[in-house]
Amino acid sequence: MSGTYLGMPSFPRAAAAATRDGTLRGNLRHATHTIRDKRARAVAELADWPRLRAAAAAIKERTLRHLDHYLVQTEAAVTAAGGTVHWAADAAEANRIVTRLVRATGETEVLKVKSMTTQEIGLNEALGRAGITACETDLAELIVQLGEDRPSHILVPAIHRNRAEIRDIFRARMADWGRPAPDGLGDNPTELAEAARLHLREKFLRAKVAISGANFMVAETGTLVVVESEGNGRMCLTLPETLISVVGIEKVVPTWRDLGVFLQLLPRSSTAERMNPYTSMWTGTAETAETAETAETAETAAEARAAAEARAAAEARPGARAGTRTGTETRAEAGARAGGADGPRAFHLVLLDNGRTDTLADTVGRQALRCIRCSACLNVCPVYERAGGHAYGSPYPGPIGAILTPQLRGTESELDASLPFASSLCGACYEVCPVAIDIPEVLVHLRERVAEGGIVTRGGKKAVIRPARGHAAERAAMRAARWTLDHPAALRTAQRIASRTRRLHPRRLPGPGRAWTGTRALPEVPPESFRDWWARTRGQGSPE
Amino acid sequence: MSDRDTVLGRVRRALADVPREERPEDVPVTGGRPDGARAPDAAADLLARNLADYRALVHRVSPARLPVLVAGLLAARGARTLLVPEGLPERWPAAAAAAGVRLCPDDPRATPVELDAVDSVLTGCAVAVAETGTVVLDGGPGQGRRRITLVPDHHICVVRVPGQVVDSVPSALERLDPTRPLTWISGPSATSDIELDRVEGVHGPRTLEVVLLEG
């Protein structure tokens, strides 16, 4: 299976194949129920969860309504802290930027922190075409990459694989990417995690370039946040010399204080933990050891920055260069020269649109951009549990994928047009969503768009889309129903005809209705309509 | 037209429904959670419980006993080298050094591979969060650069009780400086990627010991 999502079958067809896979269904049922139950317990620990959730939704709402303001603020703060900000209107541009940045370092191998955004833009494939190997370092992403597979869950991308399959993938493929799997590797998770540790450690220790996404960007301070469990994120964010982060524009939060709300919601909602093992926060580029020492004596961060600027100005004076100055350099200077600073010396932030502004233009669908990618909605969804993640044909499976993908990519393809229908509208996803996205509301809104067509924004421009194919019969039936319900005499006649012919009704509808009755029983028509019964008995008699 | 102008232009057009005069602060944001007000003892107890729940090893000790405890923890693992960041109180590793453990400074010139050869690392922290069982390092005195608490396989982190313990995440953020590189640590590294079976110790230190320094 390749990494692209082009030409995938529509959701019902992909799901039909997935639901016949017994192993997959077993793996998924076990996984979703396990996380679901643990999450409920983690959330129950906080008495005021609903208040937190309301605060998070409101903060995201404020951010989205003033996104331009917060993006400009983020850019200024990141730049002031020594980072470089790039903007990418679409996937191709983002891939071009990242490829150019990696090429400039002269490296041909980069390490990656788990990132759905880079999956969305097909970054690994784009780098591959440029002769650059991107190695995934998250255990599940590694399993997916070695198995030439695709992620099937936001949080645990290899959830469709069981331990025996993973052992086989490691044995067969690790050697192609680096250190081979240990001899006699068994299928116990501890052993498999150890094999991944050994395989990746040598890559971590010599990596020069890493690519990440981010869970949050703080506009006020220019701080980026990556939330993880394994430590592969920390390795990639601190050891290499160059760090490139590709982040969707909706990931911004206004203030440092706002971050607190999300740091309380995300771990409990996602992995059902009070807090995930590791969270890294960084602002711009690493300070040199000397600046860090200054910061310790300075009263405030602002003073430390002023000191750093003064030092930079001093160094810029002729004759102040380390190479031309006589005398011994301080340990800090030597350290800074030798890469002793705390973290990468070059930091690039790529702000990605790729359909997000199109989503923002839809006042109903806009709320999908609040998503913090916790995956709680996947784990409670009866459809996801049976169909699995691959059927959704994008890095964003489950209920959130069903509303996000058709907005990011549009509903032109058969697959994307089928996604809003990949739901029973049971509402469990809305109930668990930590940022209160009304997923059912957006699903119904998108179904209407697919069936009726209408005005949408694509690539920043208004466009009129035609009703999707395959909905003509539905529309005709609905039009006929609307006319009939508007004309009481016609309705009465139709009801009487239906009652008198009820013995002749087929069990399955013919023609376009066949698929509908393939999974549903036709309602029984009563011998007499309610109106006729009322006219006859005034409510006094029994209807039969 | 640059991509920056393209994206910002699209954002502004997409927000045509937002009244021109509306400012960000006009969008109401209800408060998050009120901050808990636990007694310092209760906060330290909760911190210890939550850390242990996520498989960190927790020790509670008086300042006088700390050096002996550190020496004991290292001896129990057979650790022969200990990384000590700048600004760490000299007393903390003194007993271990006397017992023959070699103290290595956090040398900025050390390569990650050299760091990988160190057995253990001893640090302080900036703040600890009781409600989540988290210690936060900000690279300040006695904490060193982020890599030193990541590459060695054994991390001993000392938390001053009650001074460094806060109740909740928002209180921790109030105390922290966003311009510094921050690492929030809640137990040893872990993964549940294989059949959701939690395995501790993936890429970070496989053993995290937290010492609550009381009194």
Coordinates of N, CA and C in Angstrom, one line a residue, chain A residues 30-31 34-35 46 48 51-52 54-55 58-59 61-62 64-72 75 87-89 93 137-140 143 155-156 159 161-163 166 189-190 192-194 196-197 200-201 204-205 221 223 229-232 234-235 237-239 249 256 259-260 263-264 268 272-283 292-293 295-296 301 305 331 334-335 338-344 353 357 360-361 363 366 459-460, chain B residues 3-8 10-19 22-34 49-51 53-54 86 105-113 115-116 130-134 137-141 144-153 155 168-170 172-206:
Chain A
H30 N -11.0 -4.4 20.8 CA -10.2 -4.4 22.0 C -9.7 -3.0 22.3
A31 N -9.1 -2.4 21.3 CA -8.4 -1.1 21.5 C -9.4 0.0 21.8
T34 N -10.9 -0.4 25.3 CA -9.9 -0.2 26.4 C -9.7 1.3 26.6
I35 N -9.4 2.0 25.6 CA -9.1 3.4 25.7 C -10.4 4.2 26.2
L46 N -11.7 14.8 37.4 CA -11.8 16.3 37.5 C -13.3 16.6 37.5
D48 N -14.7 19.4 37.6 CA -15.2 20.5 36.7 C -14.8 20.4 35.3
R51 N -16.6 22.7 32.8 CA -16.1 24.0 32.7 C -14.8 24.2 31.9
L52 N -13.9 23.2 32.1 CA -12.7 23.2 31.3 C -13.1 23.1 29.8
A54 N -15.8 23.9 28.3 CA -16.4 25.2 27.8 C -15.3 26.2 27.6
A55 N -14.4 26.3 28.5 CA -13.3 27.3 28.3 C -12.5 27.0 27.1
A58 N -14.4 28.0 24.0 CA -14.4 29.4 23.9 C -13.1 30.0 23.4
I59 N -12.0 29.5 24.0 CA -10.7 30.0 23.6 C -10.4 29.7 22.1
E61 N -12.7 29.3 19.8 CA -13.6 30.1 19.1 C -13.0 31.6 18.9
R62 N -12.5 32.1 20.0 CA -11.9 33.4 19.9 C -10.7 33.4 19.0
L64 N -10.2 31.4 16.4 CA -10.6 31.2 15.0 C -11.2 32.5 14.4
R65 N -12.0 33.2 15.3 CA -12.6 34.5 14.8 C -11.6 35.6 14.5
H66 N -10.4 35.4 15.1 CA -9.3 36.4 14.9 C -8.0 35.8 14.5
L67 N -8.1 34.8 13.7 CA -7.0 34.0 13.4 C -5.8 34.8 12.7
D68 N -6.2 35.8 11.9 CA -5.2 36.6 11.2 C -4.3 37.3 12.3
H69 N -5.0 37.9 13.3 CA -4.3 38.6 14.3 C -3.3 37.7 15.1
Y70 N -3.8 36.5 15.4 CA -3.0 35.6 16.2 C -1.8 35.0 15.4
L71 N -2.0 34.8 14.1 CA -1.0 34.2 13.3 C 0.2 35.3 13.1
V72 N -0.2 36.5 12.9 CA 0.8 37.6 12.8 C 1.6 37.7 14.1
E75 N 4.0 34.8 14.4 CA 5.1 35.0 13.6 C 6.1 36.0 14.2
W87 N 5.4 30.4 5.3 CA 4.0 30.2 5.1 C 3.8 29.3 3.9
A88 N 2.9 28.4 4.0 CA 2.6 27.5 2.9 C 1.1 27.5 2.6
A89 N 0.7 27.9 1.4 CA -0.8 27.9 1.1 C -1.3 26.5 0.9
E93 N 3.5 23.5 -1.6 CA 4.4 24.6 -1.2 C 5.1 24.2 0.1
T137 N 10.0 8.0 14.0 CA 10.6 7.6 15.3 C 9.6 7.2 16.3
D138 N 8.3 7.5 16.1 CA 7.3 7.0 17.0 C 7.1 5.6 16.8
L139 N 7.0 4.8 17.8 CA 6.9 3.3 17.7 C 5.9 2.9 16.7
A140 N 4.7 3.4 16.8 CA 3.6 3.0 15.9 C 3.9 3.5 14.5
I143 N 6.3 1.2 12.9 CA 5.6 -0.1 12.5 C 4.9 0.2 11.2
L155 N -4.1 8.5 17.5 CA -3.3 8.3 18.6 C -2.4 7.1 18.5
V156 N -2.9 6.0 18.1 CA -2.2 4.8 18.0 C -2.3 4.3 16.6
I159 N -2.8 0.6 15.4 CA -3.8 -0.2 16.2 C -4.4 -1.4 15.5
R161 N -2.7 -3.5 13.9 CA -1.7 -4.6 13.9 C -1.7 -5.3 15.3
N162 N -1.6 -6.6 15.4 CA -1.3 -7.2 16.7 C 0.1 -7.5 16.8
R163 N 0.5 -8.1 18.0 CA 1.9 -8.2 18.4 C 2.7 -9.2 17.4
I166 N 3.5 -7.4 14.3 CA 4.5 -6.4 14.5 C 5.9 -7.1 14.5
P189 N 5.3 -7.3 24.0 CA 5.4 -5.8 23.7 C 6.7 -5.2 24.3
T190 N 7.1 -5.7 25.5 CA 8.4 -5.1 26.1 C 9.6 -5.4 25.2
L192 N 9.5 -6.0 21.9 CA 9.3 -5.2 20.7 C 9.7 -3.8 20.9
A193 N 9.3 -3.2 22.0 CA 9.7 -1.8 22.3 C 11.2 -1.7 22.5
E194 N 11.8 -2.7 23.1 CA 13.3 -2.7 23.2 C 14.0 -2.7 21.9
A196 N 12.8 -1.6 19.1 CA 12.7 -0.2 18.5 C 13.6 0.8 19.2
R197 N 13.8 0.6 20.5 CA 14.8 1.5 21.2 C 16.2 1.4 20.6
L200 N 16.4 2.7 16.9 CA 16.4 4.1 16.7 C 17.4 4.9 17.4
R201 N 18.0 4.3 18.5 CA 18.9 5.1 19.3 C 20.1 5.6 18.5
F204 N 19.1 8.6 16.6 CA 18.9 9.8 17.4 C 20.3 10.4 17.7
L205 N 21.3 9.6 18.0 CA 22.5 10.1 18.5 C 23.3 10.8 17.4
T221 N 3.7 34.2 23.1 CA 5.1 34.0 23.5 C 5.9 33.4 22.3
T223 N 5.8 30.2 21.7 CA 6.3 28.9 22.2 C 5.5 27.8 21.4
S229 N 4.8 10.5 24.5 CA 4.9 9.5 25.6 C 6.3 8.8 25.6
E230 N 6.8 8.7 24.4 CA 8.0 7.7 24.3 C 9.3 8.4 24.5
G231 N 9.5 9.7 24.3 CA 10.8 10.3 24.3 C 11.4 10.5 23.0
N232 N 10.8 9.9 21.9 CA 11.3 10.1 20.6 C 11.2 11.6 20.2
R234 N 11.3 14.2 22.3 CA 12.4 14.9 23.0 C 13.7 14.7 22.3
M235 N 14.0 13.5 21.8 CA 15.2 13.2 21.1 C 15.3 14.1 19.9
L237 N 13.7 16.9 19.2 CA 13.5 18.3 19.4 C 14.8 18.9 20.1
T238 N 15.7 18.0 20.7 CA 16.8 18.6 21.4 C 18.2 18.2 20.8
L239 N 18.3 17.0 20.2 CA 19.7 16.6 19.8 C 20.1 17.2 18.4
I249 N -2.4 26.1 10.7 CA -2.6 27.4 11.2 C -3.6 27.4 12.4
W256 N -0.2 32.2 27.0 CA 0.5 31.2 27.8 C -0.5 30.6 28.8
L259 N -2.9 28.0 27.4 CA -2.3 26.7 27.2 C -2.7 25.8 28.4
G260 N -2.8 26.3 29.6 CA -3.1 25.5 30.8 C -4.4 24.7 30.6
L263 N -3.6 21.8 28.3 CA -2.7 20.8 28.8 C -3.5 19.9 29.9
Q264 N -4.6 20.4 30.4 CA -5.4 19.6 31.3 C -6.4 18.7 30.5
R268 N -5.9 13.6 29.3 CA -7.0 12.8 29.8 C -7.9 12.4 28.7
A272 N -5.9 9.0 28.1 CA -6.5 8.7 29.4 C -5.5 8.8 30.6
E273 N -4.6 9.7 30.4 CA -3.6 9.9 31.5 C -3.8 11.3 32.1
R274 N -3.4 11.4 33.4 CA -3.5 12.7 34.0 C -2.5 13.7 33.3
M275 N -1.4 13.1 32.9 CA -0.5 13.9 32.1 C 0.4 12.9 31.3
N276 N 0.7 13.2 30.1 CA 1.5 12.3 29.3 C 2.9 12.3 29.8
P277 N 3.7 11.3 29.6 CA 5.1 11.2 30.1 C 5.9 12.5 29.8
Y278 N 5.9 12.9 28.6 CA 6.8 14.0 28.2 C 6.1 15.1 27.4
T279 N 6.3 16.4 27.9 CA 5.8 17.5 27.1 C 7.0 18.4 26.9
S280 N 7.3 18.8 25.7 CA 8.4 19.7 25.4 C 7.9 21.1 24.9
M281 N 8.4 22.1 25.5 CA 8.1 23.5 25.0 C 9.3 24.2 24.6
W282 N 9.3 24.9 23.5 CA 10.5 25.7 23.1 C 10.0 26.9 22.4
T283 N 10.9 28.0 22.6 CA 10.6 29.3 22.0 C 11.7 29.7 21.1
A292 N 22.1 31.5 28.8 CA 21.4 30.8 29.8 C 21.9 31.2 31.2
E293 N 23.2 31.4 31.2 CA 23.8 31.8 32.5 C 23.4 33.2 32.8
A295 N 20.6 34.5 32.0 CA 19.2 34.4 32.4 C 19.1 34.1 33.9
E296 N 20.0 33.3 34.4 CA 19.9 32.9 35.8 C 20.2 34.1 36.7
A301 N 13.1 37.6 32.1 CA 13.4 37.1 30.8 C 13.8 38.2 29.8
R305 N 17.1 38.7 27.6 CA 17.1 38.9 26.1 C 17.9 40.1 25.8
R331 N 34.3 28.8 28.5 CA 33.8 27.5 28.2 C 32.4 27.6 27.5
A334 N 33.0 28.1 23.8 CA 33.5 26.9 23.2 C 32.3 26.0 23.0
G335 N 31.5 25.9 24.1 CA 30.3 25.0 24.0 C 29.4 25.4 22.9
A338 N 30.6 24.4 19.7 CA 30.6 22.9 19.5 C 29.2 22.4 19.6
G339 N 28.2 23.2 19.5 CA 26.8 22.7 19.5 C 26.4 22.4 20.9
G340 N 26.9 23.2 21.9 CA 26.5 22.9 23.3 C 25.3 23.6 23.7
A341 N 24.7 24.3 22.8 CA 23.5 25.0 23.2 C 22.4 24.0 23.5
D342 N 21.3 24.5 24.2 CA 20.3 23.6 24.6 C 19.2 23.4 23.5
G343 N 19.6 22.6 22.6 CA 18.6 22.4 21.5 C 19.1 22.9 20.1
P344 N 18.3 22.7 19.1 CA 18.7 23.1 17.8 C 19.1 24.5 17.6
D353 N -1.7 26.2 5.5 CA -3.1 26.4 5.2 C -3.7 25.1 4.7
T357 N -8.2 27.4 5.5 CA -8.9 28.7 5.4 C -10.3 28.4 4.7
L360 N -12.5 27.4 7.3 CA -12.8 28.6 8.2 C -13.9 29.4 7.5
A361 N -14.0 29.4 6.2 CA -15.0 30.2 5.5 C -16.4 29.7 5.7
T363 N -19.2 28.9 8.1 CA -19.5 29.3 9.5 C -20.0 28.1 10.3
R366 N -16.7 25.5 10.4 CA -15.5 26.1 11.0 C -15.1 25.4 12.3
G459 N -9.6 26.6 -2.3 CA -8.4 27.3 -2.6 C -8.5 28.8 -2.5
G460 N -9.3 29.2 -1.5 CA -9.4 30.7 -1.2 C -10.4 31.4 -2.1
Chain B
D3 N 3.2 33.6 -0.2 CA 2.3 32.7 0.4 C 1.8 33.3 1.7
R4 N 2.6 34.1 2.4 CA 2.1 34.8 3.6 C 0.9 35.7 3.3
D5 N 1.0 36.5 2.3 CA -0.1 37.3 1.9 C -1.3 36.5 1.5
T6 N -1.0 35.4 0.7 CA -2.1 34.6 0.3 C -2.9 34.0 1.4
V7 N -2.1 33.4 2.4 CA -2.8 32.8 3.5 C -3.6 33.8 4.4
L8 N -2.9 34.9 4.7 CA -3.6 35.9 5.6 C -4.8 36.5 4.8
R10 N -6.7 35.0 2.6 CA -7.7 33.9 2.7 C -8.4 33.9 4.1
V11 N -7.5 34.0 5.1 CA -8.1 34.0 6.5 C -9.1 35.2 6.6
R12 N -8.7 36.4 6.2 CA -9.5 37.6 6.3 C -10.8 37.5 5.5
R13 N -10.7 36.9 4.3 CA -11.9 36.7 3.5 C -12.8 35.7 4.2
A14 N -12.2 34.7 4.7 CA -13.0 33.6 5.4 C -13.8 34.1 6.6
L15 N -13.3 35.2 7.2 CA -13.9 35.7 8.4 C -14.8 36.9 8.1
A16 N -15.3 36.9 6.9 CA -16.2 38.1 6.5 C -17.4 38.2 7.4
D17 N -17.8 37.2 8.1 CA -18.9 37.2 9.0 C -18.6 37.9 10.3
V18 N -17.3 38.0 10.6 CA -16.9 38.6 11.9 C -17.0 40.2 11.8
P19 N -17.8 40.8 12.6 CA -17.9 42.3 12.5 C -16.5 43.0 12.6
E22 N -15.2 44.1 16.0 CA -15.0 43.1 17.0 C -13.5 42.8 17.3
R23 N -13.1 42.9 18.6 CA -11.7 42.6 19.0 C -11.7 41.2 19.6
P24 N -10.5 40.6 19.6 CA -10.4 39.3 20.1 C -11.0 39.2 21.5
E25 N -10.7 40.2 22.4 CA -11.2 40.1 23.8 C -12.7 40.2 23.9
D26 N -13.4 40.6 22.7 CA -14.8 40.7 22.8 C -15.5 39.3 22.7
V27 N -14.7 38.3 22.3 CA -15.3 36.9 22.3 C -15.2 36.4 23.7
P28 N -16.3 36.1 24.3 CA -16.2 35.7 25.7 C -15.5 34.4 26.0
V29 N -14.6 34.4 26.9 CA -14.0 33.1 27.3 C -14.3 32.9 28.8
T30 N -15.1 31.8 29.1 CA -15.4 31.6 30.5 C -14.1 31.0 31.2
G31 N -14.1 31.2 32.4 CA -12.9 30.8 33.2 C -12.7 29.3 33.1
G32 N -11.5 28.8 33.2 CA -11.2 27.4 33.3 C -11.6 26.9 34.6
R33 N -10.7 26.2 35.3 CA -11.0 25.6 36.6 C -10.5 26.6 37.7
P34 N -11.2 26.7 38.8 CA -10.6 27.5 39.9 C -9.5 26.7 40.4
R49 N 1.8 10.1 45.2 CA 0.9 9.1 44.7 C 0.8 9.0 43.2
N50 N 0.6 10.2 42.6 CA 0.4 10.3 41.2 C 1.7 9.9 40.4
L51 N 2.9 10.3 40.9 CA 4.1 9.9 40.3 C 4.3 8.3 40.4
D53 N 2.0 6.2 40.6 CA 0.9 5.6 39.8 C 1.4 5.4 38.3
Y54 N 2.3 6.3 37.9 CA 2.9 6.2 36.5 C 4.3 5.7 36.6
E86 N 25.5 22.0 36.2 CA 26.0 23.2 36.9 C 25.0 23.7 37.8
P105 N 30.7 16.6 34.8 CA 29.9 17.8 34.6 C 29.1 17.7 33.2
D106 N 28.1 18.6 33.1 CA 27.4 18.7 31.9 C 28.2 19.5 30.9
D107 N 29.0 18.8 30.1 CA 30.0 19.4 29.2 C 29.3 19.7 27.9
P108 N 29.2 21.0 27.6 CA 28.5 21.4 26.3 C 29.1 20.8 25.1
R109 N 30.4 20.4 25.2 CA 31.1 19.9 24.0 C 30.8 18.4 23.9
A110 N 30.3 17.7 24.9 CA 30.1 16.3 24.8 C 29.1 16.0 23.7
T111 N 29.4 15.0 23.0 CA 28.5 14.5 21.9 C 27.4 13.7 22.5
P112 N 26.3 13.5 21.8 CA 25.2 12.6 22.4 C 25.8 11.2 22.6
V113 N 26.7 10.8 21.8 CA 27.2 9.4 22.0 C 28.0 9.3 23.3
L115 N 27.4 11.1 25.9 CA 26.4 11.3 26.9 C 25.7 9.9 27.1
D116 N 25.6 9.1 26.1 CA 25.0 7.8 26.1 C 25.7 6.9 27.0
A130 N 1.2 18.6 41.5 CA 0.6 17.5 42.3 C -0.5 16.7 41.6
E131 N -1.4 17.5 41.0 CA -2.6 16.9 40.4 C -2.3 16.0 39.2
T132 N -1.1 16.2 38.6 CA -0.8 15.3 37.4 C 0.4 14.4 37.7
G133 N 1.1 14.6 38.8 CA 2.3 13.8 39.1 C 3.4 14.2 38.1
T134 N 3.7 15.5 38.0 CA 4.7 16.0 36.9 C 5.8 16.8 37.6
L137 N 11.3 20.8 34.2 CA 12.7 21.3 34.2 C 12.7 22.5 33.2
D138 N 13.5 23.5 33.6 CA 13.6 24.7 32.7 C 15.0 25.0 32.4
G139 N 15.9 24.1 32.7 CA 17.3 24.4 32.3 C 18.0 25.4 33.3
G140 N 17.3 25.7 34.4 CA 17.9 26.6 35.4 C 19.0 25.9 36.2
P141 N 19.5 26.6 37.2 CA 20.6 26.0 38.0 C 20.2 24.6 38.5
G144 N 20.6 21.6 34.1 CA 21.3 21.3 32.9 C 20.5 21.4 31.6
R145 N 21.1 21.0 30.5 CA 20.4 21.1 29.2 C 19.4 19.9 29.1
R146 N 18.5 20.1 28.2 CA 17.4 19.1 28.1 C 17.9 17.7 27.8
R147 N 19.0 17.6 27.1 CA 19.5 16.3 26.7 C 20.0 15.4 27.8
I148 N 20.5 16.1 28.9 CA 21.1 15.3 30.0 C 20.1 14.4 30.8
T149 N 18.8 14.8 30.7 CA 17.8 14.1 31.5 C 17.1 13.1 30.5
L150 N 17.7 13.0 29.3 CA 17.0 12.2 28.3 C 17.8 11.0 27.8
V151 N 19.1 11.2 27.6 CA 19.9 10.2 27.0 C 20.3 9.1 28.1
P152 N 20.8 9.5 29.3 CA 21.2 8.5 30.3 C 19.9 7.7 30.7
D153 N 20.1 6.5 31.1 CA 19.0 5.6 31.3 C 18.4 5.7 32.7
H155 N 17.4 8.6 35.8 CA 17.3 10.0 36.2 C 16.8 10.1 37.6
S168 N -1.8 22.5 40.5 CA -2.3 22.2 39.2 C -1.5 22.8 38.1
V169 N -1.8 22.4 36.9 CA -1.1 22.9 35.7 C -1.1 24.4 35.5
P170 N -2.3 25.1 35.7 CA -2.2 26.5 35.6 C -1.3 27.2 36.5
A172 N 1.4 26.0 37.7 CA 2.8 25.7 37.2 C 3.2 26.7 36.1
L173 N 2.2 26.9 35.2 CA 2.5 27.8 34.1 C 2.8 29.2 34.6
E174 N 2.1 29.6 35.6 CA 2.3 31.0 36.2 C 3.7 31.1 36.7
R175 N 4.3 30.0 37.2 CA 5.7 30.1 37.7 C 6.7 30.0 36.7
L176 N 6.4 29.5 35.5 CA 7.4 29.2 34.5 C 7.6 30.3 33.5
D177 N 8.8 30.4 33.0 CA 9.1 31.4 32.0 C 9.1 30.8 30.6
P178 N 8.1 31.2 29.8 CA 8.0 30.6 28.5 C 9.2 30.7 27.5
T179 N 10.1 31.6 27.8 CA 11.2 31.8 26.9 C 12.3 30.7 27.1
R180 N 12.1 30.0 28.2 CA 13.1 28.9 28.5 C 12.7 27.6 27.9
P181 N 13.6 26.7 27.5 CA 13.2 25.4 27.0 C 12.6 24.6 28.2
L182 N 11.4 24.1 28.1 CA 10.8 23.4 29.2 C 10.5 22.0 28.9
T183 N 10.7 21.1 29.9 CA 10.4 19.7 29.7 C 9.6 19.3 30.9
W184 N 8.4 18.8 30.6 CA 7.5 18.3 31.6 C 7.6 16.8 31.6
I185 N 7.9 16.2 32.8 CA 8.1 14.8 32.9 C 7.1 14.2 33.9
S186 N 6.3 13.2 33.4 CA 5.4 12.5 34.3 C 5.7 11.0 34.2
G187 N 6.6 10.6 35.0 CA 7.0 9.2 35.0 C 8.0 8.9 33.9
P188 N 8.4 7.6 33.8 CA 9.4 7.2 32.8 C 8.7 7.2 31.4
S189 N 9.5 7.2 30.3 CA 8.8 7.2 29.0 C 8.1 5.9 28.8
A190 N 7.0 6.0 28.0 CA 6.1 4.8 27.9 C 5.5 4.8 26.5
T191 N 5.0 3.6 26.1 CA 4.3 3.5 24.9 C 3.1 2.5 25.1
S192 N 2.0 2.7 24.4 CA 1.0 1.8 24.4 C 0.6 1.4 23.0
D193 N 1.6 1.5 22.1 CA 1.4 1.4 20.7 C 1.2 -0.1 20.3
I194 N 1.6 -1.0 21.1 CA 1.4 -2.4 20.7 C 0.2 -3.0 21.6
E195 N -0.9 -3.2 20.9 CA -2.1 -3.7 21.5 C -2.5 -3.0 22.8
L196 N -2.1 -1.7 22.9 CA -2.4 -0.9 24.0 C -1.9 -1.4 25.4
D197 N -0.9 -2.3 25.2 CA -0.2 -2.8 26.4 C 0.8 -1.8 26.8
R198 N 0.7 -1.2 28.0 CA 1.7 -0.1 28.3 C 3.1 -0.7 28.6
V199 N 4.1 -0.2 28.0 CA 5.5 -0.6 28.2 C 6.2 0.6 28.7
E200 N 6.9 0.5 29.8 CA 7.7 1.7 30.3 C 9.1 1.6 29.8
G201 N 9.6 2.8 29.4 CA 11.0 2.8 29.0 C 11.1 2.6 27.5
V202 N 10.9 3.6 26.7 CA 11.1 3.4 25.3 C 12.4 4.2 24.9
H203 N 12.4 5.5 24.8 CA 13.6 6.2 24.4 C 14.2 7.0 25.5
G204 N 13.4 7.4 26.4 CA 13.9 8.2 27.5 C 14.5 7.3 28.6
P205 N 14.8 7.9 29.7 CA 15.4 7.1 30.8 C 14.3 6.0 31.2
R206 N 14.8 4.8 31.4 CA 13.8 3.7 31.7 C 13.5 3.8 33.2

